[in-house]
């Protein structure tokens, strides 16, 4: 058995890591913790790290299926405010807000076309 002590990062493909980094910083308050110019940027928020990896010509099949690459849980008040912020920033909402058995969710796109989810649980 391999004993895991944590997750280093989640990889998110990006045609332009700098553009994606600005998006994740502006929308979620992620901060750059490591980068290799033109190749990748690792960003952190509390204990979550994402690696925005340059992948030229990448076609995100999850995006076509509208399956999120990351899902962020918010409280109900923050969820409502987040929807307003997404709309204010003209960010493409691809699904929702919708109710499910656990609460409510919404899917939207990052600059590389990756589907992200925000939700709250009842």
PDB file of C-alpha atoms in Angstrom:
ATOM      1  CA  UNK A   1       0.000   0.000   0.000  1.00  0.00           C
ATOM      2  CA  UNK A   2       1.206   3.486  -0.886  1.00  0.00           C
ATOM      3  CA  UNK A   3       0.625   5.916   1.979  1.00  0.00           C
ATOM      4  CA  UNK A   4      -0.331   9.332   0.641  1.00  0.00           C
ATOM      5  CA  UNK A   5       0.207  12.384   2.830  1.00  0.00           C
ATOM      6  CA  UNK A   6      -1.518  14.883   0.575  1.00  0.00           C
ATOM      7  CA  UNK A   7      -1.952  16.140  -2.950  1.00  0.00           C
ATOM      8  CA  UNK A   8       0.696  18.429  -4.403  1.00  0.00           C
ATOM      9  CA  UNK A   9      -1.445  20.002  -7.148  1.00  0.00           C
ATOM     10  CA  UNK A  10      -4.220  19.494  -9.671  1.00  0.00           C
ATOM     11  CA  UNK A  11      -3.124  19.998 -13.284  1.00  0.00           C
ATOM     12  CA  UNK A  12      -5.276  22.278 -15.414  1.00  0.00           C
ATOM     13  CA  UNK A  13      -4.394  22.558 -19.111  1.00  0.00           C
ATOM     14  CA  UNK A  14      -4.001  26.087 -20.413  1.00  0.00           C
ATOM     15  CA  UNK A  15      -3.190  27.428 -23.852  1.00  0.00           C
ATOM     16  CA  UNK A  16      -1.865  30.546 -22.122  1.00  0.00           C
ATOM     17  CA  UNK A  17      -0.894  29.990 -18.455  1.00  0.00           C
ATOM     18  CA  UNK A  18      -0.520  33.730 -17.801  1.00  0.00           C
ATOM     19  CA  UNK A  19      -4.092  34.467 -18.938  1.00  0.00           C
ATOM     20  CA  UNK A  20      -5.416  31.554 -16.881  1.00  0.00           C
ATOM     21  CA  UNK A  21      -3.375  32.664 -13.855  1.00  0.00           C
ATOM     22  CA  UNK A  22      -4.952  36.131 -13.989  1.00  0.00           C
ATOM     23  CA  UNK A  23      -8.414  34.533 -14.149  1.00  0.00           C
ATOM     24  CA  UNK A  24      -7.799  32.250 -11.127  1.00  0.00           C
ATOM     25  CA  UNK A  25      -6.267  35.142  -9.208  1.00  0.00           C
ATOM     26  CA  UNK A  26      -9.076  37.604  -9.998  1.00  0.00           C
ATOM     27  CA  UNK A  27     -11.976  35.175  -9.505  1.00  0.00           C
ATOM     28  CA  UNK A  28     -10.766  32.912  -6.676  1.00  0.00           C
ATOM     29  CA  UNK A  29      -7.813  34.829  -5.164  1.00  0.00           C
ATOM     30  CA  UNK A  30      -5.235  32.134  -6.011  1.00  0.00           C
ATOM     31  CA  UNK A  31      -1.626  33.350  -5.726  1.00  0.00           C
ATOM     32  CA  UNK A  32       1.391  32.283  -7.765  1.00  0.00           C
ATOM     33  CA  UNK A  33       3.720  29.999  -5.773  1.00  0.00           C
ATOM     34  CA  UNK A  34       5.975  28.687  -8.580  1.00  0.00           C
ATOM     35  CA  UNK A  35       6.370  29.166 -12.285  1.00  0.00           C
ATOM     36  CA  UNK A  36       8.500  28.389 -15.283  1.00  0.00           C
ATOM     37  CA  UNK A  37       7.947  31.170 -17.782  1.00  0.00           C
ATOM     38  CA  UNK A  38       5.937  30.061 -20.792  1.00  0.00           C
ATOM     39  CA  UNK A  39       5.494  26.506 -19.470  1.00  0.00           C
ATOM     40  CA  UNK A  40       3.494  26.477 -16.245  1.00  0.00           C
ATOM     41  CA  UNK A  41       2.343  28.448 -13.233  1.00  0.00           C
ATOM     42  CA  UNK A  42       1.529  26.798  -9.905  1.00  0.00           C
ATOM     43  CA  UNK A  43      -1.002  28.760  -7.887  1.00  0.00           C
ATOM     44  CA  UNK A  44      -2.162  28.237  -4.326  1.00  0.00           C
ATOM     45  CA  UNK A  45      -5.220  29.040  -2.260  1.00  0.00           C
ATOM     46  CA  UNK A  46      -5.079  27.792   1.320  1.00  0.00           C
ATOM     47  CA  UNK A  47      -4.251  24.079   0.962  1.00  0.00           C
ATOM     48  CA  UNK A  48      -5.286  23.848  -2.721  1.00  0.00           C
ATOM     49  CA  UNK A  49      -2.635  24.052  -5.457  1.00  0.00           C
ATOM     50  CA  UNK A  50      -3.345  24.099  -9.169  1.00  0.00           C
ATOM     51  CA  UNK A  51      -0.766  23.824 -11.931  1.00  0.00           C
ATOM     52  CA  UNK A  52      -1.709  25.754 -15.057  1.00  0.00           C
ATOM     53  CA  UNK A  53       0.262  23.795 -17.639  1.00  0.00           C
ATOM     54  CA  UNK A  54       0.794  25.130 -21.161  1.00  0.00           C
ATOM     55  CA  UNK A  55      -0.513  22.513 -23.566  1.00  0.00           C
ATOM     56  CA  UNK A  56      -0.661  23.908 -27.095  1.00  0.00           C
ATOM     57  CA  UNK A  57      -3.610  22.776 -29.161  1.00  0.00           C
ATOM     58  CA  UNK A  58      -5.138  20.866 -26.252  1.00  0.00           C
ATOM     59  CA  UNK A  59      -8.760  19.885 -26.881  1.00  0.00           C
ATOM     60  CA  UNK A  60     -10.586  19.450 -23.588  1.00  0.00           C
ATOM     61  CA  UNK A  61     -13.030  16.574 -24.073  1.00  0.00           C
ATOM     62  CA  UNK A  62     -14.370  17.148 -20.563  1.00  0.00           C
ATOM     63  CA  UNK A  63     -15.308  20.682 -21.616  1.00  0.00           C
ATOM     64  CA  UNK A  64     -17.346  19.342 -24.529  1.00  0.00           C
ATOM     65  CA  UNK A  65     -19.161  17.034 -22.123  1.00  0.00           C
ATOM     66  CA  UNK A  66     -19.571  19.912 -19.658  1.00  0.00           C
ATOM     67  CA  UNK A  67     -17.870  17.917 -16.880  1.00  0.00           C
ATOM     68  CA  UNK A  68     -16.051  20.140 -14.352  1.00  0.00           C
ATOM     69  CA  UNK A  69     -12.310  19.731 -13.823  1.00  0.00           C
ATOM     70  CA  UNK A  70     -12.629  21.350 -10.373  1.00  0.00           C
ATOM     71  CA  UNK A  71     -15.571  21.926  -8.050  1.00  0.00           C
ATOM     72  CA  UNK A  72     -15.448  24.595  -5.347  1.00  0.00           C
ATOM     73  CA  UNK A  73     -17.849  24.453  -2.388  1.00  0.00           C
ATOM     74  CA  UNK A  74     -19.167  27.778  -1.073  1.00  0.00           C
ATOM     75  CA  UNK A  75     -21.668  28.747   1.572  1.00  0.00           C
ATOM     76  CA  UNK A  76     -25.096  29.748   0.297  1.00  0.00           C
ATOM     77  CA  UNK A  77     -24.554  33.529   0.654  1.00  0.00           C
ATOM     78  CA  UNK A  78     -21.183  33.372  -1.122  1.00  0.00           C
ATOM     79  CA  UNK A  79     -22.768  31.237  -3.866  1.00  0.00           C
ATOM     80  CA  UNK A  80     -25.293  33.962  -4.676  1.00  0.00           C
ATOM     81  CA  UNK A  81     -22.584  36.642  -4.663  1.00  0.00           C
ATOM     82  CA  UNK A  82     -20.341  34.463  -6.861  1.00  0.00           C
ATOM     83  CA  UNK A  83     -23.028  34.198  -9.538  1.00  0.00           C
ATOM     84  CA  UNK A  84     -23.316  37.978  -9.626  1.00  0.00           C
ATOM     85  CA  UNK A  85     -19.528  38.315  -9.883  1.00  0.00           C
ATOM     86  CA  UNK A  86     -19.344  35.830 -12.768  1.00  0.00           C
ATOM     87  CA  UNK A  87     -22.063  37.717 -14.623  1.00  0.00           C
ATOM     88  CA  UNK A  88     -20.396  41.050 -13.854  1.00  0.00           C
ATOM     89  CA  UNK A  89     -17.115  39.757 -15.334  1.00  0.00           C
ATOM     90  CA  UNK A  90     -18.931  38.340 -18.401  1.00  0.00           C
ATOM     91  CA  UNK A  91     -17.679  34.826 -17.645  1.00  0.00           C
ATOM     92  CA  UNK A  92     -19.375  32.173 -19.743  1.00  0.00           C
ATOM     93  CA  UNK A  93     -21.889  30.217 -17.639  1.00  0.00           C
ATOM     94  CA  UNK A  94     -22.565  26.867 -19.324  1.00  0.00           C
ATOM     95  CA  UNK A  95     -25.016  25.330 -16.864  1.00  0.00           C
ATOM     96  CA  UNK A  96     -27.048  26.479 -13.911  1.00  0.00           C
ATOM     97  CA  UNK A  97     -27.668  27.538 -11.386  1.00  0.00           C
ATOM     98  CA  UNK A  98     -29.489  24.257 -10.852  1.00  0.00           C
ATOM     99  CA  UNK A  99     -30.730  22.423  -7.800  1.00  0.00           C
ATOM    100  CA  UNK A 100     -29.633  18.881  -7.028  1.00  0.00           C
ATOM    101  CA  UNK A 101     -30.176  16.589  -4.041  1.00  0.00           C
ATOM    102  CA  UNK A 102     -27.319  18.227  -2.100  1.00  0.00           C
ATOM    103  CA  UNK A 103     -27.968  21.916  -2.828  1.00  0.00           C
ATOM    104  CA  UNK A 104     -27.288  24.073  -5.865  1.00  0.00           C
ATOM    105  CA  UNK A 105     -24.509  24.272  -8.459  1.00  0.00           C
ATOM    106  CA  UNK A 106     -23.348  26.278 -11.457  1.00  0.00           C
ATOM    107  CA  UNK A 107     -20.827  25.480 -14.224  1.00  0.00           C
ATOM    108  CA  UNK A 108     -18.707  28.073 -16.037  1.00  0.00           C
ATOM    109  CA  UNK A 109     -15.591  28.228 -18.203  1.00  0.00           C
ATOM    110  CA  UNK A 110     -12.059  29.355 -17.470  1.00  0.00           C
ATOM    111  CA  UNK A 111     -10.072  31.072 -20.277  1.00  0.00           C
ATOM    112  CA  UNK A 112      -8.815  27.699 -21.602  1.00  0.00           C
ATOM    113  CA  UNK A 113     -12.350  26.284 -21.855  1.00  0.00           C
ATOM    114  CA  UNK A 114     -12.097  24.089 -18.757  1.00  0.00           C
ATOM    115  CA  UNK A 115     -15.422  23.697 -16.973  1.00  0.00           C
ATOM    116  CA  UNK A 116     -15.410  24.759 -13.312  1.00  0.00           C
ATOM    117  CA  UNK A 117     -18.165  24.269 -10.770  1.00  0.00           C
ATOM    118  CA  UNK A 118     -19.244  26.249  -7.747  1.00  0.00           C
ATOM    119  CA  UNK A 119     -21.825  24.776  -5.410  1.00  0.00           C
ATOM    120  CA  UNK A 120     -23.263  24.914  -1.946  1.00  0.00           C
ATOM    121  CA  UNK A 121     -24.605  22.054   0.126  1.00  0.00           C
ATOM    122  CA  UNK A 122     -27.858  22.269   2.084  1.00  0.00           C
TER     123      UNK A 122
END
